[in-house]
Amino acid sequence: MKPVLSVQGLSVRFRMRGGSHVSAVTDVSFDLAAGECLALVGESGCGKSVLASALLGLLPENAETAGSALLGGLDLLTADERTLARSVRGRRVGLVPQSPAAHLTPVRTVRSQLEESLRELAGVRKPALRAAAEQAAERAAFPAGHLDRYPHELSGGLAQRAATALALIGDAPLLLADEPTTGLDRDLVDRTVDELRRHVGDDRALLLITHDLAAAERIADRVAVMYASRVVELTDAPAFFGAPGPRHPYARGLLDALPEREFTPIPGMPPELTALPAGCAFAARCDRADEACAALPGLVAGAACHHPHVNVLESPRA
Amino acid sequence: MLELRSVTAGYDRAAPVMRGVDLTIAAGASVGLLGPSGCGKSTLARVAALLHRPDAGQVVIDGQPARGWRHRAPREQRTAFGVVFQQPRLSADPRLTLTDLIAEPLRAVGRAPEAAAVVPALAARVGLGKDLIGRRPHEVSDGQLQRACLARALVLRPRWLICDEMTAMLDASTTASLVHVVEEYRAEHGAGLLAVGHDRVLLERWCDGTTHWDDLTGGL
Ligand code: SF4
């Protein structure tokens, strides 16, 4: 089956004053199929939100891109702003934003924002608009009784649902959720991501960008771990969070840092994106590093590492 | 001992976010305060750190009732607290280098000359190397800036630490790393801790005990 989104060799660099470059995304490739949820996880500054901006055509002027990001035949990296504004954002990519309160227009009620999107994206006209807005709200479990409220009158959870309802209006085949759970308490995180998962159904795809590993574990089919601008592990979620666990030492360290696991930090900090080493970018922090790691490891069998953790349960091949 | 006695506080006297709240933390102990986002637990943290004047009730620090709030708090009471907030960018002066940011409280109490002796070691302790501490906030990541804010909170060697959602924006490894710095400091100096947050798993792992906002406020 053809993927909904196919990202191949995507790189994003920023030209800085003084001629230096920041490599924010380097050689990232993945496919995303209908009905699938891919969680892109990593710490702040690893490049995951730049990747999201690239997919939405929202990179700043000084960005240079390479590779491709095909969404049903359209390359999101080379599409012009007019195409992106008219036929991509909202229509082919629905964005569930990081802070819904900031994304919603503060001076307008939820109802009027839903109606506007319905007019623009779905061509709904009065008198059908009112009922359509109520339907759109219901899809995201936003209570009809709150439709005439302003964003600041909503709890964090309801604001998130309002933003989700807006993101769903265009029936976009790709949903992109950028840190949708930041600052929400655990129950609300669970509810928010469960709802997102439900909206994926069979014919949409969800790219969940998050630093919240518990949220990723809850709904992702596959996980991509980003470190210092590269995807260092790309694998099935159950194998990653369960047995045999992550293969890349960074991904393993990240999971072990969770308070429900070892709660031990990875020593050190990631390298600067202006001065990435030629070899493995994790080498300075890695207890498995050796001479081989001075060469850049490719993504082989789901992990970009010269000495990945192996599945001990796997019987050795004869 | 840090005590909140029957504290009523908020931003509108007619509609306080908490009413008659009691909370006690034994010297050197740690309490995690859990609650959903936006419930008002940050207000409680600010009252406990003498940063917000309650409408009624008392804060008693090691037996001494609080005698003022914010800059009107007497110095020996104000400096008993180190505070770290959720969003480092909102609490860091963008013009200062991280070195100066960490030294800020020393300067505020007229002990600026000590900075040269204290700041480098403290910066190293929170994981900030020489190459980073000369930078300004916009030149570092959120996680690196939060490390600096934690160092700033420790620089006067407070007896009490108040961490309000300190790690809510951070990845798992940076979270574990900052919590370890706090716990190392507490073990060395016997400081007490109020950690406010929404992550039950984290606070249960981190603190001696946890209490829920609804139980403190009677579900107000
Ligand atoms: S390539 Fe080497 S340094 Fe990099 S993660 Fe693997 S073992 Fe560690």
Coordinates of C-alpha atoms and ligand atoms in Angstrom, one line a residue:
Chain A
M1 CA 0.0 0.0 0.0
K2 CA 1.2 3.5 -0.8
P3 CA 2.2 5.4 2.3
V4 CA 0.4 8.6 3.3
L5 CA 3.7 10.3 3.9
S6 CA 7.0 9.4 2.6
V7 CA 10.0 11.2 3.9
Q8 CA 13.3 10.5 2.1
G9 CA 16.7 11.9 3.0
L10 CA 15.2 15.0 4.6
S11 CA 17.8 17.5 5.9
V12 CA 17.3 21.0 7.1
R13 CA 20.1 23.4 7.8
F14 CA 20.0 27.0 9.0
R15 CA 22.4 29.6 7.6
M16 CA 23.6 31.7 10.5
R17 CA 25.1 35.1 10.6
G18 CA 28.9 34.8 10.2
G19 CA 28.5 31.9 7.7
S20 CA 28.1 29.0 10.2
H21 CA 25.4 26.4 9.8
V22 CA 23.0 24.7 12.2
S23 CA 22.2 21.2 11.1
A24 CA 18.7 20.8 12.6
V25 CA 17.6 17.7 10.7
T26 CA 20.0 15.4 8.9
D27 CA 19.2 12.7 6.4
V28 CA 15.9 11.5 7.9
S29 CA 13.8 8.9 6.1
F30 CA 10.6 7.2 7.1
D31 CA 7.2 6.2 5.6
L32 CA 3.9 6.6 7.4
A33 CA 1.0 4.4 6.3
A34 CA -2.8 5.0 6.7
G35 CA -4.0 3.8 10.1
E36 CA -0.5 4.1 11.5
C37 CA 0.8 6.3 14.4
L38 CA 4.5 7.1 14.4
A39 CA 5.9 8.8 17.5
L40 CA 8.9 10.9 16.9
V41 CA 10.6 11.3 20.3
G42 CA 13.7 13.1 21.5
E43 CA 14.7 16.0 23.8
S44 CA 14.2 19.7 23.1
G45 CA 16.7 20.8 20.4
C46 CA 17.1 17.4 18.8
G47 CA 15.4 18.6 15.6
K48 CA 12.0 17.1 15.9
S49 CA 10.0 20.4 15.9
V50 CA 12.1 21.7 12.9
L51 CA 11.1 18.5 11.1
A52 CA 7.4 19.3 11.9
S53 CA 7.9 22.8 10.6
A54 CA 9.4 21.5 7.4
L55 CA 6.4 19.2 6.8
L56 CA 4.0 22.2 7.3
G57 CA 6.1 24.5 5.0
L58 CA 6.7 26.8 8.0
L59 CA 10.5 27.0 8.0
P60 CA 12.1 30.4 8.3
E61 CA 13.8 32.2 5.4
N62 CA 17.3 31.1 6.3
A63 CA 16.5 27.4 6.1
E64 CA 18.0 25.2 3.4
T65 CA 16.4 21.8 2.8
A66 CA 17.4 18.6 1.0
G67 CA 15.6 15.4 0.3
S68 CA 11.8 15.0 -0.1
A69 CA 8.6 14.7 1.9
L70 CA 5.9 13.3 -0.4
L71 CA 2.3 13.6 0.7
G72 CA 0.2 12.0 -2.0
G73 CA 2.4 13.0 -4.9
L74 CA 3.1 16.6 -3.6
D75 CA 6.6 17.3 -2.3
L76 CA 6.0 19.4 0.9
L77 CA 9.6 20.7 0.7
T78 CA 9.3 22.3 -2.7
A79 CA 5.7 23.3 -2.8
D80 CA 5.1 27.1 -3.0
E81 CA 3.5 29.0 -0.2
R82 CA 0.3 29.5 -2.1
T83 CA -0.1 25.7 -2.6
L84 CA 0.8 25.1 1.1
A85 CA -1.7 27.7 2.4
R86 CA -4.5 26.7 0.0
S87 CA -4.3 23.0 -0.2
V88 CA -1.9 21.6 2.5
R89 CA -2.2 23.2 5.9
G90 CA -5.6 22.2 7.3
R91 CA -6.6 20.3 4.2
R92 CA -3.9 17.6 3.8
V93 CA -2.1 18.1 7.1
G94 CA -4.1 18.7 10.2
L95 CA -2.1 20.3 13.0
V96 CA -2.8 19.6 16.6
P97 CA -0.8 22.3 18.2
Q98 CA 1.5 22.4 21.2
S99 CA -0.4 25.0 23.2
P100 CA -4.0 25.0 22.1
A101 CA -4.7 28.1 24.1
A102 CA -2.2 30.0 22.0
H103 CA -3.4 28.4 18.8
L104 CA -7.0 29.4 19.3
T105 CA -8.0 32.9 18.6
P106 CA -8.5 34.5 22.0
V107 CA -11.2 37.0 21.0
R108 CA -13.5 34.6 19.3
T109 CA -15.7 31.8 20.7
V110 CA -15.0 28.2 19.9
R111 CA -18.2 28.1 17.8
S112 CA -17.1 30.9 15.6
Q113 CA -13.7 29.4 15.0
L114 CA -15.2 26.1 14.1
E115 CA -17.6 27.7 11.7
E116 CA -14.9 29.7 10.1
S117 CA -12.8 26.6 9.4
L118 CA -15.9 24.7 8.1
R119 CA -16.6 27.6 5.7
E120 CA -13.0 27.7 4.5
L121 CA -12.0 24.1 4.5
A122 CA -15.3 22.2 3.8
G123 CA -17.3 24.9 2.0
V124 CA -20.2 24.6 4.5
R125 CA -22.6 27.6 4.3
K126 CA -25.3 28.9 6.5
P127 CA -27.8 27.6 7.5
A128 CA -26.0 24.2 7.7
L129 CA -23.1 25.8 9.5
R130 CA -24.5 25.7 13.0
A131 CA -25.2 22.0 13.0
A132 CA -21.9 21.3 11.2
A133 CA -20.0 23.1 14.0
E134 CA -21.7 21.1 16.6
Q135 CA -20.9 17.9 14.8
A136 CA -17.3 18.9 14.5
A137 CA -17.1 19.6 18.2
E138 CA -18.7 16.3 19.0
R139 CA -16.1 14.4 17.0
A140 CA -13.4 15.7 19.3
A141 CA -15.7 15.1 22.4
F142 CA -15.9 18.9 22.9
P143 CA -19.2 19.5 24.8
A144 CA -21.8 21.5 22.8
G145 CA -22.6 23.5 26.0
H146 CA -19.2 25.1 25.9
L147 CA -19.2 26.2 22.2
D148 CA -20.0 29.8 23.0
R149 CA -17.1 30.1 25.4
Y150 CA -13.8 32.0 24.7
P151 CA -10.6 30.0 24.8
H152 CA -9.5 31.5 28.1
E153 CA -12.7 30.2 29.7
L154 CA -11.7 26.6 28.9
S155 CA -9.7 24.1 31.0
G156 CA -6.5 22.8 29.4
G157 CA -8.3 19.6 28.4
L158 CA -11.2 21.4 26.7
A159 CA -8.8 23.8 24.9
Q160 CA -7.0 20.8 23.6
R161 CA -10.2 19.2 22.4
A162 CA -11.2 22.5 20.7
A163 CA -7.9 22.6 18.9
T164 CA -8.3 18.9 17.9
A165 CA -11.8 19.6 16.6
L166 CA -10.3 22.3 14.4
A167 CA -7.5 20.1 13.2
L168 CA -10.0 17.4 12.1
I169 CA -12.3 19.6 10.1
G170 CA -10.4 19.4 6.8
D171 CA -10.4 15.6 6.9
A172 CA -6.7 15.7 6.3
P173 CA -5.1 12.3 5.7
L174 CA -2.1 13.3 7.9
L175 CA -2.5 14.5 11.4
L176 CA 0.6 16.1 12.9
A177 CA 0.5 16.5 16.7
D178 CA 3.4 18.6 18.0
E179 CA 3.9 18.1 21.7
P180 CA 0.1 18.0 22.3
T181 CA 0.4 17.0 25.9
T182 CA 3.0 19.4 27.4
G183 CA 1.9 20.5 30.8
L184 CA -1.1 18.3 31.0
D185 CA -1.5 15.9 33.9
R186 CA -1.3 12.2 33.3
D187 CA -5.0 11.5 33.1
L188 CA -5.4 14.3 30.6
V189 CA -2.4 13.1 28.6
D190 CA -3.9 9.6 28.4
R191 CA -7.2 11.0 27.3
T192 CA -5.8 13.4 24.8
V193 CA -3.6 10.8 23.1
D194 CA -6.3 8.1 23.2
E195 CA -8.6 10.6 21.4
L196 CA -5.9 11.3 18.8
R197 CA -5.4 7.6 18.2
R198 CA -9.2 7.1 17.8
H199 CA -9.2 9.8 15.1
V200 CA -6.5 8.0 13.1
G201 CA -8.9 5.2 12.5
D202 CA -8.1 3.2 9.3
D203 CA -7.5 6.0 6.8
R204 CA -5.5 8.7 8.4
A205 CA -1.9 8.7 9.6
L206 CA -0.6 10.3 12.8
L207 CA 2.8 11.8 13.4
L208 CA 3.1 12.4 17.1
I209 CA 6.0 14.6 18.0
T210 CA 6.7 14.4 21.7
H211 CA 9.2 14.3 24.5
D212 CA 6.7 12.4 26.6
L213 CA 7.7 8.7 26.3
A214 CA 4.6 7.5 28.2
A215 CA 2.3 9.2 25.7
A216 CA 4.3 7.6 22.9
E217 CA 4.1 4.2 24.5
R218 CA 0.4 4.5 24.9
I219 CA -0.6 5.0 21.2
A220 CA 2.4 4.6 18.8
D221 CA 2.7 1.7 16.4
R222 CA 6.3 2.7 15.7
V223 CA 8.9 4.9 17.3
A224 CA 11.6 7.1 15.8
V225 CA 14.2 8.4 18.2
M226 CA 15.9 11.6 17.2
Y227 CA 19.3 12.6 18.6
A228 CA 21.4 15.5 17.4
S229 CA 19.4 16.0 14.2
R230 CA 19.3 12.3 13.1
V231 CA 17.0 9.4 13.6
V232 CA 19.1 7.0 15.6
E233 CA 16.4 4.3 16.1
L234 CA 13.3 3.5 14.1
T235 CA 11.4 0.5 15.3
D236 CA 8.1 -1.1 16.4
A237 CA 6.8 0.4 19.6
P238 CA 6.0 -2.8 21.5
A239 CA 9.6 -4.1 21.0
F240 CA 11.0 -0.7 21.9
F241 CA 9.0 -0.2 25.1
G242 CA 8.8 -3.8 26.1
A243 CA 11.1 -6.7 25.2
P244 CA 13.8 -6.7 23.9
G245 CA 13.9 -2.9 24.4
P246 CA 15.8 -0.2 22.5
R247 CA 18.9 -1.2 20.5
H248 CA 20.5 2.2 20.3
P249 CA 22.4 3.2 23.5
Y250 CA 20.9 6.7 23.6
A251 CA 17.4 5.4 23.2
R252 CA 18.1 2.8 26.0
G253 CA 19.5 5.6 28.2
L254 CA 16.4 7.7 27.6
L255 CA 14.0 5.0 28.7
D256 CA 16.2 4.1 31.7
A257 CA 15.9 7.7 32.8
L258 CA 12.2 7.4 33.4
P259 CA 11.1 7.6 37.0
E260 CA 9.2 4.3 36.5
R261 CA 12.4 2.7 35.4
E262 CA 16.0 3.3 36.7
F263 CA 15.6 7.1 37.0
T264 CA 19.3 7.5 36.0
P265 CA 20.3 10.3 33.7
I266 CA 22.5 9.9 30.7
P267 CA 25.7 11.6 31.5
G268 CA 26.6 14.8 29.7
M269 CA 24.6 16.7 27.2
P270 CA 24.0 16.5 23.4
P271 CA 26.5 18.2 21.1
E272 CA 25.9 21.6 19.6
L273 CA 24.1 21.4 16.3
T274 CA 26.7 23.9 14.9
A275 CA 29.5 21.5 15.6
L276 CA 28.4 18.0 15.2
P277 CA 31.2 15.4 15.2
A278 CA 32.0 13.6 12.0
G279 CA 31.3 10.2 13.6
C280 CA 28.5 9.1 16.0
A281 CA 27.1 12.2 17.7
F282 CA 26.5 10.2 20.9
A283 CA 30.1 8.9 21.2
A284 CA 31.1 11.4 24.0
R285 CA 28.3 10.1 26.2
C286 CA 28.3 6.4 25.2
D287 CA 29.7 3.6 27.4
R288 CA 30.0 1.4 24.3
A289 CA 32.0 3.8 22.2
D290 CA 35.3 2.7 20.6
E291 CA 37.4 3.5 17.5
A292 CA 34.7 2.3 15.1
C293 CA 32.4 5.1 16.4
A294 CA 34.6 7.7 14.8
A295 CA 32.8 6.7 11.6
L296 CA 29.2 7.7 11.1
P297 CA 26.9 4.7 11.8
G298 CA 24.1 4.1 9.2
L299 CA 20.6 3.1 10.2
V300 CA 20.9 -0.6 9.9
A301 CA 18.1 -2.9 11.1
G302 CA 16.5 0.0 12.9
A303 CA 19.4 1.4 14.8
A304 CA 22.2 3.8 13.8
C305 CA 24.9 2.3 16.0
H306 CA 28.1 0.3 15.5
H307 CA 27.4 -1.7 18.7
P308 CA 23.7 -1.9 19.2
H309 CA 22.2 -3.8 22.1
V310 CA 21.1 -7.2 20.7
N311 CA 18.1 -9.2 21.3
V312 CA 19.3 -11.7 23.8
L313 CA 16.1 -13.8 23.3
E314 CA 16.9 -14.2 19.6
S315 CA 18.5 -17.6 19.0
P316 CA 21.8 -17.3 17.1
R317 CA 21.5 -18.0 13.4
A318 CA 23.1 -21.3 12.3
Chain B
M1 CA 9.9 22.9 59.6
L2 CA 8.0 24.7 57.0
E3 CA 4.3 25.3 57.8
L4 CA 1.4 26.8 56.0
R5 CA -1.2 27.5 58.5
S6 CA -4.8 28.0 57.4
V7 CA -3.7 29.8 54.2
T8 CA -6.2 31.5 52.0
A9 CA -4.7 33.0 48.8
G10 CA -5.4 33.9 45.3
Y11 CA -5.6 36.9 43.0
D12 CA -9.1 38.1 43.8
R13 CA -10.2 38.3 47.4
A14 CA -13.7 37.4 46.4
A15 CA -12.5 34.1 44.7
P16 CA -9.4 32.7 46.3
V17 CA -7.8 29.7 44.6
M18 CA -7.3 28.1 48.0
R19 CA -9.0 28.5 51.4
G20 CA -7.7 27.5 54.8
V21 CA -4.9 25.2 53.5
D22 CA -2.6 23.6 56.0
L23 CA 0.6 22.0 54.9
T24 CA 3.6 21.0 57.0
I25 CA 7.0 19.8 55.8
A26 CA 9.5 18.5 58.5
A27 CA 13.0 19.9 58.4
G28 CA 15.0 18.1 55.7
A29 CA 11.9 16.2 54.4
S30 CA 10.4 16.3 51.0
V31 CA 6.8 16.6 50.0
G32 CA 5.4 16.2 46.5
L33 CA 2.2 18.2 45.8
L34 CA 0.2 16.7 43.0
G35 CA -2.6 18.4 41.1
P36 CA -3.9 19.0 37.6
S37 CA -2.6 21.9 35.6
G38 CA -4.2 25.2 36.4
C39 CA -5.5 24.2 39.8
G40 CA -3.7 26.8 41.8
K41 CA -0.9 24.7 43.2
S42 CA 1.6 27.2 41.8
T43 CA 0.0 29.8 43.9
L44 CA 0.6 27.6 47.0
A45 CA 4.3 27.2 45.9
R46 CA 4.6 31.0 45.6
V47 CA 3.1 31.5 49.0
A48 CA 5.4 28.9 50.6
A49 CA 8.4 30.7 49.0
L50 CA 7.3 34.1 50.3
L51 CA 6.7 35.3 46.8
H52 CA 2.9 35.8 47.1
R53 CA 1.1 37.4 50.0
P54 CA -1.8 35.3 51.3
D55 CA -5.1 36.9 52.1
A56 CA -5.2 35.1 55.4
G57 CA -3.2 32.6 57.3
Q58 CA 0.5 32.2 58.2
V59 CA 3.6 30.8 56.8
V60 CA 6.0 29.7 59.5
I61 CA 9.6 29.0 58.5
D62 CA 11.6 27.0 61.0
G63 CA 9.5 28.4 63.9
Q64 CA 9.5 32.0 62.7
P65 CA 6.3 33.4 61.2
A66 CA 7.0 35.1 57.8
R67 CA 7.4 38.8 58.3
G68 CA 6.9 40.0 54.8
W69 CA 6.5 39.0 51.2
R70 CA 8.6 39.3 48.0
H71 CA 11.2 42.0 48.4
R72 CA 9.7 43.1 51.7
A73 CA 10.5 39.7 53.3
P74 CA 13.4 40.1 55.7
R75 CA 16.6 38.9 54.0
E76 CA 17.3 35.9 56.3
Q77 CA 13.8 34.6 55.5
R78 CA 13.9 35.3 51.8
T79 CA 17.3 33.6 51.4
A80 CA 16.1 30.5 53.2
F81 CA 14.4 29.6 49.9
G82 CA 15.6 28.5 46.5
V83 CA 12.9 28.4 43.9
V84 CA 12.8 26.9 40.4
F85 CA 9.8 27.4 38.1
Q86 CA 8.5 25.5 35.1
Q87 CA 9.5 27.9 32.4
P88 CA 13.1 29.0 32.6
R89 CA 12.7 31.6 29.9
L90 CA 10.2 33.5 31.9
S91 CA 12.4 33.6 35.0
A92 CA 15.8 34.3 33.3
D93 CA 16.9 37.8 32.4
P94 CA 17.8 37.5 28.7
R95 CA 20.6 40.0 29.0
L96 CA 22.6 38.0 31.5
T97 CA 25.1 35.3 30.8
L98 CA 24.5 32.0 32.6
T99 CA 27.3 32.8 34.9
D100 CA 25.7 36.1 35.9
L101 CA 22.3 34.5 36.1
I102 CA 23.6 31.9 38.6
A103 CA 25.3 34.7 40.6
E104 CA 22.2 37.0 40.7
P105 CA 21.1 36.1 44.2
L106 CA 24.6 36.7 45.5
R107 CA 24.6 40.1 44.0
A108 CA 21.2 40.8 45.4
V109 CA 22.5 40.2 49.0
G110 CA 25.7 42.2 48.5
R111 CA 27.9 39.1 48.2
A112 CA 28.9 39.5 44.6
P113 CA 32.6 39.0 45.2
E114 CA 31.9 35.4 46.3
A115 CA 30.6 34.5 42.8
A116 CA 34.0 33.8 41.3
A117 CA 34.7 31.2 43.9
V118 CA 31.2 29.6 44.0
V119 CA 29.7 29.8 40.5
P120 CA 32.0 27.6 38.4
A121 CA 31.7 24.6 40.8
L122 CA 28.0 25.0 41.1
A123 CA 27.6 25.2 37.3
A124 CA 29.7 22.1 36.9
R125 CA 27.4 20.4 39.4
V126 CA 24.3 21.1 37.3
G127 CA 26.2 19.9 34.2
L128 CA 27.1 23.2 32.7
G129 CA 30.6 23.4 31.4
K130 CA 32.9 26.3 30.7
D131 CA 31.8 26.7 27.1
L132 CA 28.1 27.1 28.1
I133 CA 28.2 29.4 31.2
G134 CA 29.4 32.4 29.1
R135 CA 26.3 32.2 27.0
R136 CA 23.1 34.1 27.2
P137 CA 19.7 32.4 27.5
H138 CA 18.8 32.5 23.8
E139 CA 22.1 30.7 23.0
V140 CA 21.2 27.6 25.1
S141 CA 18.4 25.0 25.1
D142 CA 15.5 25.0 27.6
G143 CA 17.1 22.2 29.4
Q144 CA 20.4 24.0 29.7
L145 CA 18.7 27.1 30.9
Q146 CA 16.8 25.2 33.5
R147 CA 20.1 23.7 34.8
A148 CA 21.3 27.3 35.2
C149 CA 18.0 28.3 37.0
L150 CA 18.5 25.3 39.4
A151 CA 22.1 26.5 40.1
R152 CA 20.8 30.0 40.8
A153 CA 18.3 28.5 43.3
L154 CA 21.1 26.7 45.1
V155 CA 23.7 29.5 45.2
L156 CA 22.7 30.9 48.6
R157 CA 22.6 27.4 50.1
P158 CA 18.9 27.6 51.0
R159 CA 17.4 25.5 53.7
W160 CA 14.2 25.0 51.6
L161 CA 13.8 24.3 47.9
I162 CA 10.5 25.0 46.1
C163 CA 10.4 23.3 42.7
D164 CA 7.2 24.3 40.8
E165 CA 6.9 21.9 37.8
M166 CA 10.6 22.2 37.4
T167 CA 10.8 19.4 34.8
A168 CA 7.5 19.7 33.0
M169 CA 9.1 20.8 29.8
L170 CA 12.1 18.5 29.9
D171 CA 13.0 15.1 28.5
A172 CA 13.4 12.1 30.7
S173 CA 17.2 12.2 30.9
T174 CA 17.4 16.0 31.8
T175 CA 14.6 15.4 34.3
A176 CA 16.5 12.6 36.1
S177 CA 19.6 14.7 36.0
L178 CA 18.1 17.7 37.6
V179 CA 16.3 15.7 40.3
H180 CA 19.6 14.0 41.1
V181 CA 21.2 17.4 41.6
V182 CA 18.4 18.5 43.9
E183 CA 18.7 15.3 45.9
E184 CA 22.5 15.4 46.2
Y185 CA 22.2 19.0 47.5
R186 CA 19.6 18.0 50.0
A187 CA 21.6 15.1 51.2
E188 CA 24.6 17.4 51.8
H189 CA 22.8 20.3 53.3
G190 CA 19.8 18.8 54.9
A191 CA 17.5 21.0 53.0
G192 CA 13.7 20.4 52.8
L193 CA 11.8 20.3 49.5
L194 CA 8.3 21.1 48.2
A195 CA 8.0 19.7 44.7
V196 CA 4.9 20.8 42.9
G197 CA 3.9 18.9 39.8
H198 CA 1.3 16.9 37.8
D199 CA 3.4 13.8 37.2
R200 CA 2.5 11.2 39.9
V201 CA 5.1 8.7 38.9
L202 CA 7.8 11.3 39.1
L203 CA 6.8 12.8 42.4
E204 CA 6.3 9.4 44.0
R205 CA 9.7 8.4 43.0
W206 CA 11.3 11.7 44.0
C207 CA 9.7 12.7 47.3
D208 CA 9.4 11.1 50.8
G209 CA 5.6 11.6 50.5
T210 CA 3.1 13.0 48.2
T211 CA -0.2 14.8 48.8
H212 CA -2.9 15.7 46.4
W213 CA -4.2 19.2 45.9
D214 CA -7.8 18.1 46.3
D215 CA -7.0 16.6 49.7
L216 CA -5.3 19.9 50.8
T217 CA -8.1 22.1 49.7
G218 CA -11.0 19.8 50.4
G219 CA -11.8 19.9 46.7
L220 CA -12.6 23.6 46.7
Ligands
SF4_1 S1 27.9 4.1 17.3 FE1 29.3 3.8 19.0 S2 29.2 5.7 20.1 FE2 27.5 5.7 18.8 S3 25.9 4.9 20.0 FE3 26.8 3.2 18.9 S4 28.3 2.4 20.3 FE4 27.8 4.4 21.1

